[in-house]
Short mmCIF file of C-alpha atoms in Angstrom, two decimals:
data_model
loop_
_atom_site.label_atom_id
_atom_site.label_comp_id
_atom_site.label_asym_id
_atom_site.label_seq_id
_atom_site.Cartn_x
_atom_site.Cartn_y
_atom_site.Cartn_z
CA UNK A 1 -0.41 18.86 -24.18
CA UNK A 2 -2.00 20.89 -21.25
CA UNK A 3 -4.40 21.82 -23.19
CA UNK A 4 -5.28 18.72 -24.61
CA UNK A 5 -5.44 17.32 -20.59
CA UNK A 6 -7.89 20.06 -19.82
CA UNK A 7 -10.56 19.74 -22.90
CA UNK A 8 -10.23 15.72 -21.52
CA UNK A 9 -10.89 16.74 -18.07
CA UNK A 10 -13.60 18.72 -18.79
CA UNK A 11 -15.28 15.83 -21.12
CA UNK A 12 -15.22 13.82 -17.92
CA UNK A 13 -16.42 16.01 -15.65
CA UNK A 14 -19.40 16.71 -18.33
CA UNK A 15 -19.96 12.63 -18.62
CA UNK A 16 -20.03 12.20 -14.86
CA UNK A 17 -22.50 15.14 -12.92
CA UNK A 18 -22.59 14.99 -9.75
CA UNK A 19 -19.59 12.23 -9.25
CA UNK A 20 -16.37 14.35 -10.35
CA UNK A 21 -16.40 17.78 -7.98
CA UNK A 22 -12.33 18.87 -9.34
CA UNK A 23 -10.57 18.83 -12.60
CA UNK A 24 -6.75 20.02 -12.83
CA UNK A 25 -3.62 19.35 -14.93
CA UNK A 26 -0.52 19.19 -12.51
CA UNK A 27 2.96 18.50 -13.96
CA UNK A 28 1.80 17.44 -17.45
CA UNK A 29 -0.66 14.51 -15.29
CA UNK A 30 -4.36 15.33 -15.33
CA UNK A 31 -6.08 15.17 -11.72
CA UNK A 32 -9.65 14.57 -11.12
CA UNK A 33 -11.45 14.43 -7.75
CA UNK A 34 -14.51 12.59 -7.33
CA UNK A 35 -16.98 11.29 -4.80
CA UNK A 36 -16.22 8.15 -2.79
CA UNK A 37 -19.34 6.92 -3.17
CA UNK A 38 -19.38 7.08 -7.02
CA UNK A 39 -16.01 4.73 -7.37
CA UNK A 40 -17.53 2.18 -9.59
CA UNK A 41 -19.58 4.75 -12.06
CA UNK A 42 -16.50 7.13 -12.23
CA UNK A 43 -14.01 4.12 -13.37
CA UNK A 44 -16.54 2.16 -15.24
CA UNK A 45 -17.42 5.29 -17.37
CA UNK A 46 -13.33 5.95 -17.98
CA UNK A 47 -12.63 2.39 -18.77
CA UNK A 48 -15.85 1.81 -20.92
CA UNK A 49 -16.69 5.37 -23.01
CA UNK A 50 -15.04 5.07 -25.96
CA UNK A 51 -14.16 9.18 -25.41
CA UNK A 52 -11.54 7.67 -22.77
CA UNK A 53 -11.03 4.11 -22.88
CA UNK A 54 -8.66 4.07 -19.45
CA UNK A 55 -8.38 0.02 -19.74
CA UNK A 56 -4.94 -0.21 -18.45
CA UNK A 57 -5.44 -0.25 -14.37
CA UNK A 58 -1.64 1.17 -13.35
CA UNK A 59 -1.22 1.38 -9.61
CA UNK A 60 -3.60 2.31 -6.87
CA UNK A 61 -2.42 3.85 -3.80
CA UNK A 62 -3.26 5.87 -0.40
CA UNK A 63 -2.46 8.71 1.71
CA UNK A 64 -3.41 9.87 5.03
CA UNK A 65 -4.34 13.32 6.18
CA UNK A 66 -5.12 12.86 9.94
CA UNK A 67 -5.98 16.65 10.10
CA UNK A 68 -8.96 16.45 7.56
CA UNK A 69 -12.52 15.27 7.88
CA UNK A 70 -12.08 12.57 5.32
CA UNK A 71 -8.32 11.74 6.14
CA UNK A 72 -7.87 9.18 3.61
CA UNK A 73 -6.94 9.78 -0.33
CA UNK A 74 -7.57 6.12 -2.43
CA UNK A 75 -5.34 7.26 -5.65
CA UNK A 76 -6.10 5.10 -8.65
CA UNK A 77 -3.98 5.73 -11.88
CA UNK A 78 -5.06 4.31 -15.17
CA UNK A 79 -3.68 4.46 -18.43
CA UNK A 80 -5.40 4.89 -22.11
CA UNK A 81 -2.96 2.87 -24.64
CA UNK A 82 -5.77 3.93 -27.54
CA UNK A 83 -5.42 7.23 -26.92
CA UNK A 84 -2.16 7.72 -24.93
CA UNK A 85 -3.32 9.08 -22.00
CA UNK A 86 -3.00 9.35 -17.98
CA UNK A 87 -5.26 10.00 -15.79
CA UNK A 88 -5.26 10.01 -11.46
CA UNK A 89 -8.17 9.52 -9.76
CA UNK A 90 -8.77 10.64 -6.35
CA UNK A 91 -11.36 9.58 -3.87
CA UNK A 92 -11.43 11.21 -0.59
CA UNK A 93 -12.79 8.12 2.60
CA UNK A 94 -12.64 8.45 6.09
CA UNK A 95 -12.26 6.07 8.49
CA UNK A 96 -15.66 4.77 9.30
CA UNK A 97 -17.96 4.55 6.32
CA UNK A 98 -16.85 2.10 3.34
CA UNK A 99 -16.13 2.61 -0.17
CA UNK A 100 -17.21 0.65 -2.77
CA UNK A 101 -14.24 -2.03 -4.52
CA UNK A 102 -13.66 -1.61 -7.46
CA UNK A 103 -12.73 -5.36 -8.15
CA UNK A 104 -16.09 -6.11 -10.45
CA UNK A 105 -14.31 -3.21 -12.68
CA UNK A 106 -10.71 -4.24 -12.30
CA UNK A 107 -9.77 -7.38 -11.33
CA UNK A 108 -5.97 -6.79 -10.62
CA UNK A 109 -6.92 -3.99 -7.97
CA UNK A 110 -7.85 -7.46 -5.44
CA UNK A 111 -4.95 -7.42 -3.25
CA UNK A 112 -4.19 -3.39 -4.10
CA UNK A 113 -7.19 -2.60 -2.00
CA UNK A 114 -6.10 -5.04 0.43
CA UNK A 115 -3.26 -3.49 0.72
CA UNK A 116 -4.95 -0.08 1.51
CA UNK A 117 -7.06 -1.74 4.03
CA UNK A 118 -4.02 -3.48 5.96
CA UNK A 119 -1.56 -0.26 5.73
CA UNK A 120 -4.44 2.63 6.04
CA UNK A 121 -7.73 1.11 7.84
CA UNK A 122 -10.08 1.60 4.70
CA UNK A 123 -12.65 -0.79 4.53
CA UNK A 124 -14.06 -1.42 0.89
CA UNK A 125 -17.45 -2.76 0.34
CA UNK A 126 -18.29 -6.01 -1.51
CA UNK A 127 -14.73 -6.75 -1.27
CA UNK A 128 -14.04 -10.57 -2.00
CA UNK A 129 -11.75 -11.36 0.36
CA UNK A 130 -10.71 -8.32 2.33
CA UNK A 131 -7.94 -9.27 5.26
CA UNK A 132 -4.63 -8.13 6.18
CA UNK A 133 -1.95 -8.66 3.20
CA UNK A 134 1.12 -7.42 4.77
CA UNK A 135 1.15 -7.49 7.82
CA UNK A 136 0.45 -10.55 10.38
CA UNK A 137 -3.09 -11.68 11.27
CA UNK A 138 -3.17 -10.82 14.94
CA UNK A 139 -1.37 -7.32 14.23
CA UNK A 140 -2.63 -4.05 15.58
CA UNK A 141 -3.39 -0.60 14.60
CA UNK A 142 -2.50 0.47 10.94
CA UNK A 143 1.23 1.45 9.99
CA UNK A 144 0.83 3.57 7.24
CA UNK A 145 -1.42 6.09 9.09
CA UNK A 146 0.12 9.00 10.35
CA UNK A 147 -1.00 8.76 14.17
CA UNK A 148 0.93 5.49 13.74
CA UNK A 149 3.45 5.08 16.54
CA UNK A 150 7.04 4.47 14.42
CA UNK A 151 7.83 2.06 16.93
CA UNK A 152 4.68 0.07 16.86
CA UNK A 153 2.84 -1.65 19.36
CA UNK A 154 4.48 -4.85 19.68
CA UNK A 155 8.30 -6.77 18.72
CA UNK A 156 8.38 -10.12 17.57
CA UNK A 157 11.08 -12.38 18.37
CA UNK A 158 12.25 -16.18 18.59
CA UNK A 159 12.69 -17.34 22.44
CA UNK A 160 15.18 -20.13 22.74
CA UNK A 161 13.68 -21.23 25.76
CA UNK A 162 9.99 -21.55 24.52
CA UNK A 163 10.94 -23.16 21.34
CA UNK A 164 8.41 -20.20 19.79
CA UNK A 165 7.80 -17.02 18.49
CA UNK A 166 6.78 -14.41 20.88
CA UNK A 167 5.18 -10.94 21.42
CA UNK A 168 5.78 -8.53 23.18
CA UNK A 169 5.41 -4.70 24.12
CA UNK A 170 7.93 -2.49 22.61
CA UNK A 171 10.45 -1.82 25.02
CA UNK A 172 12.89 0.81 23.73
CA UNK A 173 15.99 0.45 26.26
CA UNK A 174 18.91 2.10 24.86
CA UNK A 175 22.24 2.29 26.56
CA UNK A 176 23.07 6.56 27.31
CA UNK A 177 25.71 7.58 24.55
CA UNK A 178 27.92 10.27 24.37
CA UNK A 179 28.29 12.34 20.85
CA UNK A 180 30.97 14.27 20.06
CA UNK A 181 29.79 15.79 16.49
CA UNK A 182 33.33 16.42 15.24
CA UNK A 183 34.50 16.30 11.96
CA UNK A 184 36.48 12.67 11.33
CA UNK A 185 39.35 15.02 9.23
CA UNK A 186 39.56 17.08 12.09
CA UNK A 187 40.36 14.76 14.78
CA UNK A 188 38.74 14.10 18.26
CA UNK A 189 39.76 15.82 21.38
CA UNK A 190 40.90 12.55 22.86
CA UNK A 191 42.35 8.97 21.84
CA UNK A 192 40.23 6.84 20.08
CA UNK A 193 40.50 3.27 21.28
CA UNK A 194 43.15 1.49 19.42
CA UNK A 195 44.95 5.21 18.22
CA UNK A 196 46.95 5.05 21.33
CA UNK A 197 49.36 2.98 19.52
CA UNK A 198 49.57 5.19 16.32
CA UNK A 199 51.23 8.23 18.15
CA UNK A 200 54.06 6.29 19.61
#
């Protein structure tokens, strides 16, 4: 099978110069890497060449590595039912310049790319309707990024008072506890509230 994945890489790498720059089989899954720029030649040419025929668009996904020049990875995974085969796609973005969408090639990758935009900050070119999918219209920031604060920028919460939703910084008030990291079989060094009873 490997070796199989490896002739196919190379026939894609050989049908797109200049667009694919790595080709590697990882845990039976072949893994190409290709220019940002290229998007809609490198998965027209696997959905359309009858050498590949990757019509089944699977998932598409992202992945942020803040210490990078190009930080973001848009992963696309597409699936051959003709000829039984995988493939993941890799494009390498940063936060500034766009990438093309990939919508005019597959349709279904609308509110994936949406998705990528709302969680990660990627902004896709020619998009048809690219806004936040997940999270609400006036949020902040990006959540999936890794410079992300885990507590976010603001709460949300229903006020009785103002009949309304409100927001508000994050205020993390939490009351001083005291641990004592002992084993529950073991026992505590003192009475547990509500044990006093049991050793009567």
């Amino acid at each position: 099978m490997t070796e199989t994945l490896n002739t196919l890489g190379e026939t894609i790498a050989a049908a797109l110069p200049g667009a694919v720059t790595h080709v590697a089989v990882a845990y039976g899954e072949l893994n190409i890497r290709a220019e940002a720029a290229e998007t809609l030649r490198v998965l027209t040419t696997l959905r359309d060449d009858p050498r590949f025929l990757f019509k089944n668009f699977t998932d598409l996904a992202g992945a942020d590595y803040p210490a990078r020049e190009k930080r973001f990875d848009i992963v696309w995974h597409l699936l051959s039912p003709k000829h039984n085969t995988r493939v993941r796609v890799t494009f390498e973005a940063d936060e500034t310049h766009t990438v093309p969408s990939a919508v005019s090639v597959f349709p279904a990758a609308n509110w994936y790319e949406r998705e990528i935009y709302d969680l990660y900050g990627v902004l896709f070119a020619d998009h048809p309707d690219l806004r936040r999918i997940l999270t609400d219209y006036g949020f902040q920031g990006h959540p999936l990024r890794k410079d992300f604060p885990t507590t976010g920028f603001v709460e949300v919460r229903y006020d009785d008072e103002e009949k309304r939703v409100v927001y508000e910084p994050v205020k993390l008030v939490q009351e001083f506890r005291n641990f004592d990291f002992l084993s529950p079989w073991e026992g505590t060094d003192y009475v547990l509230p509500g044990d006093e009873k049991a050793k009567q």
